């Protein structure tokens, strides 16, 4: 099954976080041709680095370097899945399951995975737990 890496996994892989080594090791074990991301992941990745910059977890120079490293790695390796209007509608249905506590972007990640039949790989336990309840395969890293 093709894997879909969410933003939490990739931010951890490219920055210094508690799970960085674990995610990098996991990523090194994967067949990169079986890995995908979405245009949503690219947007969230940039946003996450902006947050890290504003909160002084990284410098501006580090942000530039990390974005460049991500682009060099992601562009040739990951299949980028476009976000389609029908996936927004599915995400709204997923978000209707209030008991799962999904944020809009998380529901959209799950909708993209459902639409493409891929497994969501994430560091976010809530997201990993919500997937199976919605018929989406997930893997907590």
Short mmCIF file of N, CA and C in Angstrom, two decimals:
data_model
loop_
_atom_site.label_atom_id
_atom_site.label_comp_id
_atom_site.label_asym_id
_atom_site.label_seq_id
_atom_site.Cartn_x
_atom_site.Cartn_y
_atom_site.Cartn_z
N UNK A 1 0.85 -1.18 0.00
CA UNK A 1 0.00 0.00 0.00
C UNK A 1 0.89 1.24 0.00
N UNK A 2 0.52 2.20 -0.80
CA UNK A 2 1.24 3.46 -0.84
C UNK A 2 1.06 4.19 0.48
N UNK A 3 2.11 4.86 0.90
CA UNK A 3 2.10 5.60 2.16
C UNK A 3 1.95 7.09 1.89
N UNK A 4 1.22 7.76 2.76
CA UNK A 4 1.04 9.21 2.71
C UNK A 4 1.65 9.77 3.98
N UNK A 5 2.67 10.57 3.84
CA UNK A 5 3.32 11.16 5.00
C UNK A 5 2.66 12.49 5.32
N UNK A 6 2.21 12.64 6.55
CA UNK A 6 1.59 13.91 6.90
C UNK A 6 2.66 14.89 7.37
N UNK A 7 2.24 16.09 7.61
CA UNK A 7 3.16 17.17 7.93
C UNK A 7 3.94 16.91 9.21
N UNK A 8 3.30 16.36 10.21
CA UNK A 8 4.00 16.14 11.48
C UNK A 8 5.22 15.26 11.30
N UNK A 9 5.11 14.24 10.48
CA UNK A 9 6.24 13.34 10.25
C UNK A 9 7.37 14.05 9.51
N UNK A 10 7.02 14.83 8.51
CA UNK A 10 8.06 15.49 7.72
C UNK A 10 8.72 16.64 8.46
N UNK A 11 7.96 17.39 9.24
CA UNK A 11 8.58 18.46 10.03
C UNK A 11 9.56 17.84 11.02
N UNK A 12 9.17 16.74 11.62
CA UNK A 12 10.07 16.07 12.55
C UNK A 12 11.31 15.54 11.84
N UNK A 13 11.14 15.03 10.63
CA UNK A 13 12.29 14.49 9.88
C UNK A 13 13.29 15.57 9.50
N UNK A 14 12.82 16.79 9.28
CA UNK A 14 13.68 17.85 8.78
C UNK A 14 14.11 18.88 9.83
N UNK A 15 13.56 18.79 11.02
CA UNK A 15 13.95 19.71 12.09
C UNK A 15 14.37 18.90 13.31
N UNK A 16 14.80 19.58 14.34
CA UNK A 16 15.26 18.91 15.54
C UNK A 16 14.12 18.80 16.54
N UNK A 17 13.50 17.63 16.57
CA UNK A 17 12.39 17.36 17.50
C UNK A 17 12.66 16.03 18.20
N UNK A 18 11.84 15.73 19.20
CA UNK A 18 12.02 14.49 19.96
C UNK A 18 11.96 13.25 19.08
N UNK A 19 11.12 13.26 18.06
CA UNK A 19 10.94 12.08 17.19
C UNK A 19 11.80 12.10 15.94
N UNK A 20 12.69 13.06 15.80
CA UNK A 20 13.46 13.21 14.56
C UNK A 20 14.20 11.95 14.17
N UNK A 21 14.99 11.41 15.05
CA UNK A 21 15.79 10.22 14.72
C UNK A 21 14.89 9.04 14.35
N UNK A 22 13.82 8.85 15.12
CA UNK A 22 12.89 7.74 14.86
C UNK A 22 12.25 7.89 13.48
N UNK A 23 11.80 9.09 13.13
CA UNK A 23 11.16 9.31 11.83
C UNK A 23 12.17 9.17 10.70
N UNK A 24 13.37 9.70 10.90
CA UNK A 24 14.40 9.57 9.86
C UNK A 24 14.76 8.10 9.62
N UNK A 25 14.87 7.33 10.70
CA UNK A 25 15.15 5.89 10.56
C UNK A 25 14.01 5.19 9.84
N UNK A 26 12.78 5.50 10.21
CA UNK A 26 11.62 4.89 9.57
C UNK A 26 11.59 5.24 8.08
N UNK A 27 11.82 6.51 7.78
CA UNK A 27 11.80 6.96 6.39
C UNK A 27 12.88 6.27 5.57
N UNK A 28 14.05 6.06 6.16
CA UNK A 28 15.15 5.40 5.46
C UNK A 28 14.82 3.94 5.12
N UNK A 29 13.92 3.34 5.88
CA UNK A 29 13.53 1.95 5.64
C UNK A 29 12.45 1.81 4.58
N UNK A 30 11.83 2.91 4.16
CA UNK A 30 10.71 2.85 3.22
C UNK A 30 11.20 2.85 1.78
N UNK A 31 10.41 2.22 0.93
CA UNK A 31 10.63 2.33 -0.51
C UNK A 31 10.07 3.68 -0.90
N UNK A 32 10.96 4.61 -1.18
CA UNK A 32 10.55 6.00 -1.40
C UNK A 32 9.55 6.14 -2.54
N UNK A 33 9.57 5.21 -3.48
CA UNK A 33 8.62 5.26 -4.59
C UNK A 33 7.20 4.99 -4.14
N UNK A 34 7.04 4.43 -2.94
CA UNK A 34 5.72 4.16 -2.38
C UNK A 34 5.24 5.26 -1.45
N UNK A 35 5.95 6.38 -1.41
CA UNK A 35 5.60 7.46 -0.50
C UNK A 35 5.00 8.64 -1.26
N UNK A 36 3.97 9.23 -0.66
CA UNK A 36 3.33 10.39 -1.27
C UNK A 36 3.06 11.44 -0.20
N UNK A 37 2.85 12.64 -0.68
CA UNK A 37 2.42 13.75 0.14
C UNK A 37 1.33 14.48 -0.67
N UNK A 38 0.83 15.56 -0.15
CA UNK A 38 -0.13 16.35 -0.91
C UNK A 38 0.32 17.80 -0.93
N UNK A 39 -0.35 18.58 -1.75
CA UNK A 39 -0.07 20.01 -1.76
C UNK A 39 -0.41 20.62 -0.40
N UNK A 40 -1.33 20.02 0.34
CA UNK A 40 -1.63 20.47 1.70
C UNK A 40 -0.41 20.30 2.59
N UNK A 41 0.29 19.19 2.48
CA UNK A 41 1.49 18.95 3.29
C UNK A 41 2.54 20.01 3.00
N UNK A 42 2.72 20.35 1.74
CA UNK A 42 3.71 21.37 1.36
C UNK A 42 3.36 22.71 2.02
N UNK A 43 2.09 23.07 2.00
CA UNK A 43 1.65 24.33 2.62
C UNK A 43 1.84 24.28 4.13
N UNK A 44 1.42 23.18 4.75
CA UNK A 44 1.55 23.07 6.20
C UNK A 44 3.01 23.03 6.63
N UNK A 45 3.87 22.42 5.83
CA UNK A 45 5.29 22.35 6.16
C UNK A 45 5.86 23.77 6.26
N UNK A 46 5.56 24.59 5.27
CA UNK A 46 6.03 25.97 5.29
C UNK A 46 5.47 26.72 6.50
N UNK A 47 4.19 26.52 6.78
CA UNK A 47 3.56 27.16 7.93
C UNK A 47 4.21 26.71 9.24
N UNK A 48 4.49 25.44 9.36
CA UNK A 48 5.12 24.92 10.59
C UNK A 48 6.50 25.55 10.80
N UNK A 49 7.24 25.73 9.72
CA UNK A 49 8.55 26.37 9.86
C UNK A 49 8.41 27.84 10.23
N UNK A 50 7.37 28.49 9.73
CA UNK A 50 7.12 29.88 10.13
C UNK A 50 6.81 29.97 11.61
N UNK A 51 6.04 29.02 12.10
CA UNK A 51 5.73 28.98 13.55
C UNK A 51 7.02 28.76 14.33
N UNK A 52 7.84 27.83 13.89
CA UNK A 52 9.11 27.57 14.58
C UNK A 52 10.00 28.82 14.57
N UNK A 53 9.97 29.58 13.50
CA UNK A 53 10.73 30.82 13.42
C UNK A 53 10.17 31.86 14.40
N UNK A 54 8.86 32.05 14.39
CA UNK A 54 8.24 33.04 15.28
C UNK A 54 8.46 32.70 16.75
N UNK A 55 8.50 31.40 17.07
CA UNK A 55 8.69 30.98 18.45
C UNK A 55 10.16 30.76 18.80
N UNK A 56 11.02 31.16 17.88
CA UNK A 56 12.47 31.13 18.06
C UNK A 56 13.05 29.73 18.25
N UNK A 57 12.39 28.74 17.67
CA UNK A 57 12.94 27.38 17.68
C UNK A 57 13.94 27.19 16.54
N UNK A 58 13.84 28.02 15.52
CA UNK A 58 14.80 28.04 14.42
C UNK A 58 15.06 29.49 14.03
N UNK A 59 16.17 29.71 13.33
CA UNK A 59 16.49 31.04 12.83
C UNK A 59 15.97 31.17 11.40
N UNK A 60 15.99 32.39 10.89
CA UNK A 60 15.58 32.61 9.52
C UNK A 60 16.46 31.83 8.55
N UNK A 61 17.76 31.82 8.80
CA UNK A 61 18.68 31.07 7.94
C UNK A 61 18.38 29.57 7.98
N UNK A 62 18.06 29.06 9.17
CA UNK A 62 17.70 27.64 9.29
C UNK A 62 16.41 27.35 8.54
N UNK A 63 15.44 28.25 8.62
CA UNK A 63 14.18 28.06 7.89
C UNK A 63 14.44 27.95 6.40
N UNK A 64 15.27 28.85 5.88
CA UNK A 64 15.61 28.82 4.45
C UNK A 64 16.29 27.50 4.09
N UNK A 65 17.23 27.07 4.92
CA UNK A 65 17.95 25.82 4.65
C UNK A 65 17.03 24.60 4.73
N UNK A 66 16.14 24.58 5.70
CA UNK A 66 15.22 23.45 5.86
C UNK A 66 14.24 23.38 4.69
N UNK A 67 13.71 24.52 4.29
CA UNK A 67 12.81 24.54 3.14
C UNK A 67 13.52 24.06 1.87
N UNK A 68 14.76 24.47 1.70
CA UNK A 68 15.52 24.03 0.53
C UNK A 68 15.79 22.53 0.59
N UNK A 69 16.14 22.04 1.76
CA UNK A 69 16.39 20.60 1.90
C UNK A 69 15.12 19.80 1.64
N UNK A 70 14.01 20.29 2.16
CA UNK A 70 12.72 19.62 1.92
C UNK A 70 12.40 19.59 0.43
N UNK A 71 12.57 20.71 -0.24
CA UNK A 71 12.28 20.77 -1.68
C UNK A 71 13.20 19.83 -2.46
N UNK A 72 14.48 19.79 -2.11
CA UNK A 72 15.42 18.89 -2.80
C UNK A 72 15.05 17.43 -2.59
N UNK A 73 14.55 17.11 -1.42
CA UNK A 73 14.19 15.72 -1.12
C UNK A 73 12.81 15.36 -1.66
N UNK A 74 11.84 16.22 -1.41
CA UNK A 74 10.45 15.90 -1.75
C UNK A 74 10.20 15.90 -3.25
N UNK A 75 10.71 16.87 -3.95
CA UNK A 75 10.40 17.02 -5.37
C UNK A 75 10.73 15.78 -6.19
N UNK A 76 11.92 15.22 -6.08
CA UNK A 76 12.20 14.05 -6.91
C UNK A 76 11.70 12.72 -6.32
N UNK A 77 11.36 12.70 -5.05
CA UNK A 77 11.06 11.44 -4.39
C UNK A 77 9.58 11.16 -4.14
N UNK A 78 8.83 12.16 -3.73
CA UNK A 78 7.44 11.94 -3.35
C UNK A 78 6.50 12.24 -4.50
N UNK A 79 5.50 11.39 -4.62
CA UNK A 79 4.40 11.70 -5.54
C UNK A 79 3.52 12.70 -4.80
N UNK A 80 3.25 13.84 -5.43
CA UNK A 80 2.43 14.88 -4.80
C UNK A 80 0.99 14.74 -5.28
N UNK A 81 0.10 14.46 -4.34
CA UNK A 81 -1.31 14.30 -4.64
C UNK A 81 -1.99 15.67 -4.58
N UNK A 82 -2.72 16.01 -5.62
CA UNK A 82 -3.46 17.26 -5.62
C UNK A 82 -4.66 17.15 -4.69
N UNK A 83 -5.07 18.29 -4.17
CA UNK A 83 -6.25 18.35 -3.34
C UNK A 83 -7.43 18.73 -4.23
N UNK A 84 -8.44 17.88 -4.24
CA UNK A 84 -9.59 18.03 -5.14
C UNK A 84 -10.82 18.52 -4.36
N UNK A 85 -11.74 19.19 -5.04
CA UNK A 85 -12.96 19.66 -4.36
C UNK A 85 -13.73 18.56 -3.63
N UNK A 86 -13.80 17.37 -4.22
CA UNK A 86 -14.55 16.29 -3.57
C UNK A 86 -13.92 15.90 -2.23
N UNK A 87 -12.61 16.09 -2.11
CA UNK A 87 -11.94 15.76 -0.85
C UNK A 87 -12.31 16.74 0.26
N UNK A 88 -12.56 17.99 -0.11
CA UNK A 88 -13.04 18.96 0.88
C UNK A 88 -14.42 18.55 1.39
N UNK A 89 -15.26 18.07 0.49
CA UNK A 89 -16.60 17.62 0.90
C UNK A 89 -16.50 16.40 1.81
N UNK A 90 -15.61 15.47 1.46
CA UNK A 90 -15.40 14.30 2.32
C UNK A 90 -14.85 14.71 3.67
N UNK A 91 -13.92 15.66 3.66
CA UNK A 91 -13.35 16.16 4.92
C UNK A 91 -14.43 16.75 5.81
N UNK A 92 -15.40 17.44 5.21
CA UNK A 92 -16.50 18.00 6.00
C UNK A 92 -17.32 16.90 6.66
N UNK A 93 -17.56 15.82 5.92
CA UNK A 93 -18.28 14.67 6.48
C UNK A 93 -17.45 14.05 7.61
N UNK A 94 -16.15 13.91 7.39
CA UNK A 94 -15.28 13.36 8.45
C UNK A 94 -15.30 14.26 9.69
N UNK A 95 -15.25 15.57 9.48
CA UNK A 95 -15.26 16.51 10.60
C UNK A 95 -16.58 16.49 11.35
N UNK A 96 -17.66 16.05 10.68
CA UNK A 96 -18.95 15.92 11.35
C UNK A 96 -18.90 14.90 12.49
N UNK A 97 -17.93 14.02 12.45
CA UNK A 97 -17.76 13.04 13.53
C UNK A 97 -17.06 13.76 14.68
N UNK A 98 -17.80 14.59 15.38
CA UNK A 98 -17.24 15.47 16.41
C UNK A 98 -16.49 14.71 17.49
N UNK A 99 -16.91 13.48 17.73
CA UNK A 99 -16.29 12.69 18.80
C UNK A 99 -14.83 12.35 18.49
N UNK A 100 -14.43 12.46 17.22
CA UNK A 100 -13.06 12.16 16.84
C UNK A 100 -12.12 13.34 17.07
N UNK A 101 -12.69 14.53 17.24
CA UNK A 101 -11.88 15.71 17.54
C UNK A 101 -10.97 16.16 16.41
N UNK A 102 -11.40 15.95 15.17
CA UNK A 102 -10.55 16.32 14.03
C UNK A 102 -10.60 17.80 13.74
N UNK A 103 -9.44 18.37 13.47
CA UNK A 103 -9.36 19.73 12.93
C UNK A 103 -9.59 19.63 11.43
N UNK A 104 -9.89 20.75 10.80
CA UNK A 104 -10.21 20.76 9.36
C UNK A 104 -9.08 20.17 8.52
N UNK A 105 -7.86 20.59 8.76
CA UNK A 105 -6.74 20.09 7.95
C UNK A 105 -6.53 18.59 8.15
N UNK A 106 -6.72 18.12 9.38
CA UNK A 106 -6.58 16.69 9.63
C UNK A 106 -7.65 15.89 8.91
N UNK A 107 -8.87 16.41 8.92
CA UNK A 107 -9.95 15.75 8.19
C UNK A 107 -9.64 15.74 6.70
N UNK A 108 -9.03 16.80 6.20
CA UNK A 108 -8.66 16.85 4.79
C UNK A 108 -7.55 15.86 4.46
N UNK A 109 -6.56 15.72 5.33
CA UNK A 109 -5.53 14.70 5.11
C UNK A 109 -6.18 13.31 5.00
N UNK A 110 -7.10 13.02 5.90
CA UNK A 110 -7.78 11.72 5.87
C UNK A 110 -8.61 11.56 4.60
N UNK A 111 -9.26 12.61 4.16
CA UNK A 111 -10.06 12.55 2.94
C UNK A 111 -9.18 12.30 1.72
N UNK A 112 -8.02 12.93 1.67
CA UNK A 112 -7.08 12.70 0.58
C UNK A 112 -6.65 11.24 0.57
N UNK A 113 -6.33 10.72 1.74
CA UNK A 113 -5.92 9.31 1.85
C UNK A 113 -7.05 8.37 1.44
N UNK A 114 -8.26 8.66 1.88
CA UNK A 114 -9.40 7.82 1.51
C UNK A 114 -9.61 7.83 0.01
N UNK A 115 -9.50 8.98 -0.60
CA UNK A 115 -9.72 9.12 -2.04
C UNK A 115 -8.68 8.37 -2.86
N UNK A 116 -7.44 8.35 -2.37
CA UNK A 116 -6.36 7.71 -3.11
C UNK A 116 -6.03 6.30 -2.63
N UNK A 117 -6.69 5.85 -1.58
CA UNK A 117 -6.45 4.51 -1.06
C UNK A 117 -5.04 4.32 -0.51
N UNK A 118 -4.55 5.34 0.19
CA UNK A 118 -3.20 5.29 0.75
C UNK A 118 -3.27 5.28 2.28
N UNK A 119 -2.20 4.80 2.90
CA UNK A 119 -2.12 4.76 4.36
C UNK A 119 -1.49 6.05 4.88
N UNK A 120 -2.16 6.68 5.83
CA UNK A 120 -1.66 7.90 6.45
C UNK A 120 -0.63 7.55 7.52
N UNK A 121 0.57 8.10 7.40
CA UNK A 121 1.64 7.91 8.37
C UNK A 121 1.84 9.23 9.11
N UNK A 122 1.73 9.20 10.43
CA UNK A 122 1.69 10.43 11.21
C UNK A 122 2.29 10.24 12.59
N UNK A 123 2.66 11.35 13.21
CA UNK A 123 3.06 11.36 14.61
C UNK A 123 1.89 11.76 15.50
N UNK A 124 0.79 12.15 14.90
CA UNK A 124 -0.38 12.66 15.61
C UNK A 124 -1.30 11.50 16.00
N UNK A 125 -1.30 11.18 17.29
CA UNK A 125 -2.08 10.03 17.78
C UNK A 125 -3.57 10.20 17.50
N UNK A 126 -4.12 11.39 17.71
CA UNK A 126 -5.55 11.61 17.47
C UNK A 126 -5.88 11.32 16.01
N UNK A 127 -5.05 11.79 15.12
CA UNK A 127 -5.26 11.57 13.69
C UNK A 127 -5.13 10.09 13.35
N UNK A 128 -4.13 9.44 13.89
CA UNK A 128 -3.94 8.00 13.64
C UNK A 128 -5.12 7.19 14.17
N UNK A 129 -5.65 7.58 15.32
CA UNK A 129 -6.78 6.86 15.90
C UNK A 129 -8.08 7.12 15.14
N UNK A 130 -8.23 8.32 14.57
CA UNK A 130 -9.46 8.67 13.86
C UNK A 130 -9.59 7.94 12.53
N UNK A 131 -8.48 7.71 11.87
CA UNK A 131 -8.52 7.11 10.54
C UNK A 131 -9.34 5.84 10.43
N UNK A 132 -9.02 4.82 11.21
CA UNK A 132 -9.76 3.56 11.10
C UNK A 132 -11.27 3.71 11.34
N UNK A 133 -11.66 4.64 12.21
CA UNK A 133 -13.08 4.87 12.44
C UNK A 133 -13.78 5.42 11.20
N UNK A 134 -12.97 6.00 10.29
CA UNK A 134 -13.51 6.57 9.06
C UNK A 134 -13.18 5.72 7.83
N UNK A 135 -12.60 4.54 8.08
CA UNK A 135 -12.27 3.65 6.99
C UNK A 135 -10.95 3.97 6.30
N UNK A 136 -10.08 4.72 6.98
CA UNK A 136 -8.79 5.11 6.42
C UNK A 136 -7.68 4.41 7.21
N UNK A 137 -6.80 3.71 6.48
CA UNK A 137 -5.67 3.05 7.12
C UNK A 137 -4.69 4.10 7.62
N UNK A 138 -4.19 3.91 8.84
CA UNK A 138 -3.22 4.83 9.41
C UNK A 138 -2.09 4.07 10.06
N UNK A 139 -0.99 4.78 10.25
CA UNK A 139 0.15 4.22 10.96
C UNK A 139 0.74 5.31 11.83
N UNK A 140 0.79 5.06 13.13
CA UNK A 140 1.40 6.00 14.07
C UNK A 140 2.89 5.72 14.08
N UNK A 141 3.66 6.74 13.81
CA UNK A 141 5.12 6.59 13.76
C UNK A 141 5.73 6.78 15.13
#
